Amino acid sequence: MNAQQPVSRQKFLDVLIGVGLAAWAAAFVAPVLTYVWPSQRRGPGTQTASAGKVNEFVEWQTKVVAVGSHPVIVVRTPQGFRAYSAICTHLGCIVGWDVVRHQIACPCHAGYFDINGRPVAGPPPRPLAEYGIAVVKGEVLVKST
Amino acid sequence: MSIYPKIRLWLNDRYDVATVEQFVDSQIHKPLPKETGFWHTFGSLSLFLFVNQIVTGVLLMIYYRPTTNTAFESVRYIMTKAHFGWLIRGLHAWGATLMILCVLIHMARTFFMGAYKKPRELTWVLGVAIFGCTVTFGFTGYLLPWNQLSYWATTVGTEITGAIPWAGQYLKTLLRGGEGVSGETLARFYVLHVVILPWALTGLIATHLFLMRVQGLATMVRFGEEKPIEKGHGVPFFPHHVLKEGVIFCLLIGALVTLIVLLPVELGEKADPFVTPEGIKPEWYFLSTYQLLKYFPKTIGLFVSLIPQVLLLLWPFIDRSPERNPHRRLWALGIGVVALVAALVFGLLGYISETTITWRGEKYELDVYAKPHKVCPAENGNAH
Amino acid sequence: MNAARRIMLAGALCWSAATAFAADTPWTDKCTEQTRLFTGSAHQAAGLKCEDCHTADPKTQTAKDKQTIAESCAKCHADVRKMNPYGLPTDQLESYKTSKHGEALFSKGDQRVAVCTDCHGTHDILKVRSPEARTHPSNITDTCGRCHSNEKLMSQYKLPSDVVAKYKTSYHAHLVLKKGDFSAPTCVTCHGNHGAMPPGTKEVGQVCGKCHVRQRELFEKSPHAEAAAAGAGLFSECVSCHGNHAIQKASPELFQTSCIQCHAKDPKQLAVRTATVGLIRAAMYGYSQATTQVQAATIRGLPTDDDQLLLQEVKTQVTQLEALQHTLAMEQLKPIAAHADDLVRQTQADIAGLEKLEWWKRRGLIPVWAFLLSMAALFWAKRKQLES
């Protein structure tokens, strides 16, 4: 018994070190694997966002979606989808949709933009920047161009 | 367990496995001199950090995009979207700082223990080249996040090369890939940082390690009087020395993780060539040189700042006495201490220059030479 | 220098030039200075000759009075057939006659008032859109100021002579003169050009409303609009609070200085003011606080995309409040202010959440160090074991 004790203690130490090293390796590999796994469908190169399914939109229905940190207004026209920066070119308010006039309207100073993003009434000095739209498998994707 | 003999048999039919095994075994169990202590671990720590840089660098390259339109955004992506991106970038950025620190301590250890002396002069020269490579790594890598600080520090840093007589302007243009720091500079620095420097440094380190292994570690014995380590008298590299290194590794990794979490590397603001932020300063390892340059006219300053580097490179050929023990090399000891103190003082001056400090209730503005100017509140009030 | 004197001087110059030439050369060849000025002018480009305006050698004529000048310009400029190719209107003289300038000239024969040439020049007339034209938006202020900054002249009409100087301190002038935004108003945008006259207290709101459409619309729903309609001269719409020539970018400060002009002894109304200012200030403060927090977090490299979107929405609410307060309707302001407040809180909560994550990271250091130190201890123990 007495002669065996140092041997078992030695074994115990070896096992501990082995388990420790294995844990260490796992703690290294786990974050690396999750890092490599894509965190979103597209990488950092293009900024794309989904505006939902095509059938969620009826004609002239709009939706404001975020592309990166930028709000974008998506409109379904009879000719197809259009997307514009939702930041008014006047003072930077977020624009909405005027159901009656069928125009993009700014709530702050009553600026109006037509369906081509051009300012038609009120103070906005410049047109709204247009965003690209792609309909992929029934999903409306907005991308910055 | 039983599979290894089979593989060995298969290999043995084709290669001389026994010789390889013998070589690996002799390298692993190579006895080190009894004096090998904790100060000797900084070389392996530097090597470990180099491996860390390679691994994390490769991981960062997965998401990093080196163009002016995407560099900053991709680093932002790494920091905010990629899982554990903050950790990978932190390991890379703080790893670089710690690597330079470890290389410096390793060099100081070699210097004070006289380990660079005959027959190890070339190992020292290679070591100085490794140091140069490491610092260049730091300089090129600093630009890659393309934020305000990195952009302007690089502008100031590359500007210095313009002071070299005759060739200066050409060198500067070559380095920047144009007149100013631009997307071209980013591409150049990226290529240097991820292709040229890694391979150069790998070659240098391999040669450095090879020489070290062939000649063995230096002891404190005068050269010419060294004896090979007698059987059973040395410390086996494995497991004895490796275990000692393991202890230090644990502390190093702890320090690394602590720095990443407590002093996280910032993303900063995207580089804007039209807005110069105030108080542009280089990374800490350039601070002493940066401060030294201020006290001299451009070209002279450049030569003055080159003196320590040339001295460092040629030191084994200047100090050729056989003595290694620092107590018997007071001259070298003095120069080494003075150089370290000077680097620290200049670095500190560089750090506090162009800032405002409060000392004993009085506010002082420090100019570029770190000379304090008292700020008189009343006078200040009148001026505005 | 007034225009009549200019013309006389021009005549004198021409005459002295004429004496240097042989008597038989045509009089038009002798006017070298005038010819130089005329070169490059709009009239030269249109193919006009000296004789088209000057019926004879000016030397032999007495100086024209200003009425004649206006009428001689109108010979072409009131002729639709002549002006049509250039796309120019033909009502300048008619509207000039309705202006204060024209009234004084045509009914009283006042020669000190401005006539066509005083603003447009004589030989060197340029189109309004050429940047060097006296009538270009960047120069018109100084053109008007030639007379309207002249204290001596203005005192004869009991008019202030500081209007141009005041205008130059205004936000409008900042936009026109510093930022080159020519859509911002100059003198003529509000006062008219040919038919120049100050808008009355009734019309001023309409004038401002030409550009500030939304504010005007909202103002008309306010009790102030009724007051302006009822008591003539009591409340002059926009001007009462914003001032006129020296108009500044509006800020909540305006409530402090303007409301008391009428409501100084009216605690009930002042309470409304305090509440309105409070709402706007709180929203602005919340917005700036949240912006600072989000910016700091962004620079640190925390994921703030959603917060930047929220900030954009807060900004929308704040800007809406600024316009909407023209109605003085607290019940309209309150929900927007509350929404802004909600959004600010949401942003701050989100940032706090990110901070909490950072806190967890720092907490994580404890197990990491525990693990590393025990590993170090194990290595150390193993080494000791090997040595013994």
Coordinates of C-alpha atoms in Angstrom, one line a residue, chain A residues 27-101:
Chain A
A27 CA -11.9 26.2 -24.9
F28 CA -9.8 27.2 -27.8
V29 CA -11.5 25.3 -30.6
A30 CA -15.1 26.2 -29.6
P31 CA -14.8 29.9 -30.2
V32 CA -12.8 29.4 -33.3
L33 CA -15.5 27.2 -34.8
T34 CA -18.3 29.5 -33.9
Y35 CA -16.3 32.4 -35.3
V36 CA -15.8 30.7 -38.6
W37 CA -19.5 29.7 -38.8
P38 CA -21.3 32.5 -40.7
S39 CA -23.3 34.7 -38.3
Q40 CA -25.6 35.9 -41.1
R41 CA -26.4 34.7 -44.6
R42 CA -24.2 37.3 -46.2
G43 CA -20.8 38.5 -45.1
P44 CA -19.6 42.0 -44.4
G45 CA -19.2 42.9 -48.0
T46 CA -22.8 43.6 -49.1
Q47 CA -25.4 45.0 -46.8
T48 CA -28.6 43.1 -47.5
A49 CA -31.8 42.8 -45.5
S50 CA -35.0 40.9 -46.0
A51 CA -38.3 42.9 -46.3
G52 CA -40.4 39.8 -45.9
K53 CA -42.3 37.6 -48.3
V54 CA -43.7 38.9 -51.5
N55 CA -47.2 37.8 -50.5
E56 CA -47.0 39.9 -47.4
F57 CA -47.3 43.0 -49.6
V58 CA -50.5 44.0 -51.4
E59 CA -50.2 46.7 -54.1
W60 CA -49.1 50.0 -52.7
Q61 CA -48.2 48.5 -49.4
T62 CA -45.0 49.8 -47.8
K63 CA -42.6 48.7 -45.1
V64 CA -39.6 50.3 -43.5
V65 CA -36.8 47.8 -43.0
A66 CA -33.2 48.2 -41.6
V67 CA -30.3 47.7 -44.0
G68 CA -27.4 47.7 -41.6
S69 CA -28.1 50.7 -39.5
H70 CA -30.0 52.5 -42.3
P71 CA -33.8 52.6 -42.6
V72 CA -35.1 51.8 -46.0
I73 CA -38.7 52.2 -47.2
V74 CA -39.9 49.4 -49.5
V75 CA -43.0 50.0 -51.7
R76 CA -44.9 47.5 -53.9
T77 CA -46.1 49.3 -57.0
P78 CA -48.1 47.7 -59.8
Q79 CA -44.8 47.6 -61.7
G80 CA -42.9 45.9 -59.0
F81 CA -40.9 46.7 -55.8
R82 CA -39.1 49.9 -55.2
A83 CA -36.9 50.8 -52.3
Y84 CA -35.6 54.1 -51.1
S85 CA -33.6 55.5 -48.2
A86 CA -36.2 56.3 -45.6
I87 CA -34.2 59.3 -44.3
C88 CA -35.7 62.5 -45.5
T89 CA -33.1 64.6 -47.4
H90 CA -34.4 67.8 -45.6
L91 CA -33.6 67.3 -41.9
G92 CA -33.2 63.5 -41.6
C93 CA -36.6 62.4 -40.3
I94 CA -37.8 58.9 -41.2
V95 CA -40.3 59.1 -44.0
G96 CA -43.6 57.1 -44.3
W97 CA -46.2 56.4 -46.9
D98 CA -49.1 58.7 -47.7
V99 CA -52.0 56.3 -48.6
V100 CA -54.1 59.0 -50.2
R101 CA -51.5 60.7 -52.3

